Amino acid sequence: MSWRRDEMDSAELIERLRREGGFRLLPLLGNTGQVAGVHLTRFLPGGHLDVIQAWDERWAAYARLPDTLDTQAPFLGPVGGGVVRSGPFARIVAPLLPLQPGIVGGAE
């Protein structure tokens, strides 16, 4: 996969998510116990949780879910009220990063 010069690579995006976006990073383990990708999470005010799972630049999944737990079914996940997207890593995480000065044209 070729990256345009103005796009960040995955390592830079992950670092920005951690540093600027408030995400915590954990390894995403495959069936064999080897690292298969990354799992990023952050808790938001108002009782929501953002979760990103990325396997490589080509494939990632994002969900914003209510931060709730059903004690009767703790592994089902929250019902309703969630947002889910999947696709290339850079496209999935772009809306979650703060804007950088100088990126928006005509604002000078």
PDB file of C-alpha atoms in Angstrom:
ATOM      1  CA  MET A   1       0.000   0.000   0.000  1.00  0.00           C
ATOM      2  CA  SER A   2       1.383   3.397  -0.897  1.00  0.00           C
ATOM      3  CA  TRP A   3       0.863   6.395   1.348  1.00  0.00           C
ATOM      4  CA  ARG A   4       0.554   9.929   0.052  1.00  0.00           C
ATOM      5  CA  ARG A   5       3.104  12.313   1.555  1.00  0.00           C
ATOM      6  CA  ASP A   6       0.443  14.269   3.466  1.00  0.00           C
ATOM      7  CA  GLU A   7      -0.956  11.178   5.157  1.00  0.00           C
ATOM      8  CA  MET A   8       0.437   9.912   8.436  1.00  0.00           C
ATOM      9  CA  ASP A   9       1.505   6.323   8.800  1.00  0.00           C
ATOM     10  CA  SER A  10      -0.223   4.018  11.285  1.00  0.00           C
ATOM     11  CA  ALA A  11       2.418   4.436  13.999  1.00  0.00           C
ATOM     12  CA  GLU A  12       2.012   8.242  13.879  1.00  0.00           C
ATOM     13  CA  LEU A  13      -1.768   7.969  13.997  1.00  0.00           C
ATOM     14  CA  ILE A  14      -1.629   5.608  16.982  1.00  0.00           C
ATOM     15  CA  GLU A  15       0.741   7.969  18.799  1.00  0.00           C
ATOM     16  CA  ARG A  16      -1.579  10.941  18.129  1.00  0.00           C
ATOM     17  CA  LEU A  17      -4.579   8.944  19.333  1.00  0.00           C
ATOM     18  CA  ARG A  18      -2.719   8.217  22.565  1.00  0.00           C
ATOM     19  CA  ARG A  19      -1.176  11.652  23.090  1.00  0.00           C
ATOM     20  CA  GLU A  20      -3.885  13.982  21.778  1.00  0.00           C
ATOM     21  CA  GLY A  21      -7.017  11.835  21.767  1.00  0.00           C
ATOM     22  CA  GLY A  22      -6.736  10.317  25.235  1.00  0.00           C
ATOM     23  CA  PHE A  23      -6.791   6.698  24.049  1.00  0.00           C
ATOM     24  CA  ARG A  24      -5.193   3.817  25.942  1.00  0.00           C
ATOM     25  CA  LEU A  25      -3.357   1.192  23.900  1.00  0.00           C
ATOM     26  CA  LEU A  26      -3.403  -2.580  24.345  1.00  0.00           C
ATOM     27  CA  PRO A  27      -2.225  -5.323  21.991  1.00  0.00           C
ATOM     28  CA  LEU A  28      -4.943  -7.108  20.044  1.00  0.00           C
ATOM     29  CA  LEU A  29      -4.139 -10.811  20.275  1.00  0.00           C
ATOM     30  CA  GLY A  30      -4.905 -13.400  17.611  1.00  0.00           C
ATOM     31  CA  ASN A  31      -5.961 -17.031  18.089  1.00  0.00           C
ATOM     32  CA  THR A  32      -2.369 -18.129  18.704  1.00  0.00           C
ATOM     33  CA  GLY A  33      -1.693 -15.482  21.359  1.00  0.00           C
ATOM     34  CA  GLN A  34       0.557 -13.430  19.082  1.00  0.00           C
ATOM     35  CA  VAL A  35      -0.021  -9.713  18.583  1.00  0.00           C
ATOM     36  CA  ALA A  36      -2.354  -9.303  15.615  1.00  0.00           C
ATOM     37  CA  GLY A  37      -3.118  -5.579  15.910  1.00  0.00           C
ATOM     38  CA  VAL A  38      -4.017  -2.837  18.374  1.00  0.00           C
ATOM     39  CA  HIS A  39      -6.952  -2.197  20.689  1.00  0.00           C
ATOM     40  CA  LEU A  40      -7.462   1.471  21.661  1.00  0.00           C
ATOM     41  CA  THR A  41     -10.045   2.698  24.183  1.00  0.00           C
ATOM     42  CA  ARG A  42     -11.057   5.940  25.866  1.00  0.00           C
ATOM     43  CA  PHE A  43     -13.815   6.887  28.279  1.00  0.00           C
ATOM     44  CA  LEU A  44     -15.753  10.029  27.385  1.00  0.00           C
ATOM     45  CA  PRO A  45     -17.695  12.392  29.613  1.00  0.00           C
ATOM     46  CA  GLY A  46     -21.391  11.639  29.575  1.00  0.00           C
ATOM     47  CA  GLY A  47     -20.986   7.890  29.949  1.00  0.00           C
ATOM     48  CA  HIS A  48     -19.632   6.717  26.597  1.00  0.00           C
ATOM     49  CA  LEU A  49     -16.717   4.527  25.562  1.00  0.00           C
ATOM     50  CA  ASP A  50     -14.780   4.717  22.269  1.00  0.00           C
ATOM     51  CA  VAL A  51     -13.167   1.479  21.054  1.00  0.00           C
ATOM     52  CA  ILE A  52     -10.887   1.047  18.012  1.00  0.00           C
ATOM     53  CA  GLN A  53      -9.529  -2.300  16.882  1.00  0.00           C
ATOM     54  CA  ALA A  54      -7.042  -2.254  14.015  1.00  0.00           C
ATOM     55  CA  TRP A  55      -5.362  -5.175  12.323  1.00  0.00           C
ATOM     56  CA  ASP A  56      -3.377  -3.155   9.756  1.00  0.00           C
ATOM     57  CA  GLU A  57      -3.700   0.024   7.639  1.00  0.00           C
ATOM     58  CA  ARG A  58      -6.376  -1.567   5.495  1.00  0.00           C
ATOM     59  CA  TRP A  59      -8.802  -2.694   8.182  1.00  0.00           C
ATOM     60  CA  ALA A  60     -10.047  -1.213  11.451  1.00  0.00           C
ATOM     61  CA  ALA A  61     -13.312  -1.105  13.366  1.00  0.00           C
ATOM     62  CA  TYR A  62     -14.579   1.707  15.604  1.00  0.00           C
ATOM     63  CA  ALA A  63     -17.475   1.787  18.054  1.00  0.00           C
ATOM     64  CA  ARG A  64     -18.847   4.430  20.426  1.00  0.00           C
ATOM     65  CA  LEU A  65     -20.938   2.697  23.037  1.00  0.00           C
ATOM     66  CA  PRO A  66     -22.764   3.644  26.214  1.00  0.00           C
ATOM     67  CA  ASP A  67     -20.517   2.846  29.201  1.00  0.00           C
ATOM     68  CA  THR A  68     -22.957   0.443  30.836  1.00  0.00           C
ATOM     69  CA  LEU A  69     -22.856  -3.128  32.053  1.00  0.00           C
ATOM     70  CA  ASP A  70     -25.744  -5.575  32.102  1.00  0.00           C
ATOM     71  CA  THR A  71     -24.909  -7.837  35.045  1.00  0.00           C
ATOM     72  CA  GLN A  72     -27.282 -10.492  33.694  1.00  0.00           C
ATOM     73  CA  ALA A  73     -25.344 -10.714  30.403  1.00  0.00           C
ATOM     74  CA  PRO A  74     -21.932  -9.022  30.906  1.00  0.00           C
ATOM     75  CA  PHE A  75     -20.397 -10.272  27.634  1.00  0.00           C
ATOM     76  CA  LEU A  76     -23.198  -9.243  25.278  1.00  0.00           C
ATOM     77  CA  GLY A  77     -22.248  -5.580  25.194  1.00  0.00           C
ATOM     78  CA  PRO A  78     -24.596  -2.609  25.403  1.00  0.00           C
ATOM     79  CA  VAL A  79     -27.887  -2.717  23.542  1.00  0.00           C
ATOM     80  CA  GLY A  80     -28.789   0.261  21.346  1.00  0.00           C
ATOM     81  CA  GLY A  81     -27.338   3.750  21.250  1.00  0.00           C
ATOM     82  CA  GLY A  82     -24.003   2.777  19.701  1.00  0.00           C
ATOM     83  CA  VAL A  83     -22.128   3.947  16.612  1.00  0.00           C
ATOM     84  CA  VAL A  84     -20.094   1.445  14.601  1.00  0.00           C
ATOM     85  CA  ARG A  85     -17.842   2.032  11.553  1.00  0.00           C
ATOM     86  CA  SER A  86     -15.231  -0.067   9.786  1.00  0.00           C
ATOM     87  CA  GLY A  87     -12.768   0.467   6.963  1.00  0.00           C
ATOM     88  CA  PRO A  88      -9.198   1.683   6.407  1.00  0.00           C
ATOM     89  CA  PHE A  89      -7.483   2.703   9.667  1.00  0.00           C
ATOM     90  CA  ALA A  90      -6.696   6.311   8.657  1.00  0.00           C
ATOM     91  CA  ARG A  91     -10.290   6.963   7.546  1.00  0.00           C
ATOM     92  CA  ILE A  92     -11.760   5.456  10.719  1.00  0.00           C
ATOM     93  CA  VAL A  93      -9.583   7.433  13.157  1.00  0.00           C
ATOM     94  CA  ALA A  94      -9.478  10.813  11.356  1.00  0.00           C
ATOM     95  CA  PRO A  95     -12.736  12.126  12.926  1.00  0.00           C
ATOM     96  CA  LEU A  96     -11.444  11.153  16.395  1.00  0.00           C
ATOM     97  CA  LEU A  97      -8.293  13.292  16.245  1.00  0.00           C
ATOM     98  CA  PRO A  98      -8.150  16.988  17.128  1.00  0.00           C
ATOM     99  CA  LEU A  99      -7.568  19.288  14.160  1.00  0.00           C
ATOM    100  CA  GLN A 100      -4.002  20.460  13.696  1.00  0.00           C
ATOM    101  CA  PRO A 101      -3.272  24.140  13.074  1.00  0.00           C
ATOM    102  CA  GLY A 102      -2.620  24.925   9.428  1.00  0.00           C
ATOM    103  CA  ILE A 103      -4.554  21.977   7.981  1.00  0.00           C
ATOM    104  CA  VAL A 104      -7.754  23.881   7.201  1.00  0.00           C
ATOM    105  CA  GLY A 105      -7.137  26.114   4.163  1.00  0.00           C
ATOM    106  CA  GLY A 106      -7.995  29.802   4.268  1.00  0.00           C
ATOM    107  CA  ALA A 107      -7.926  30.068   8.059  1.00  0.00           C
ATOM    108  CA  GLU A 108      -4.742  32.129   8.180  1.00  0.00           C
TER     109      GLU A 108
END
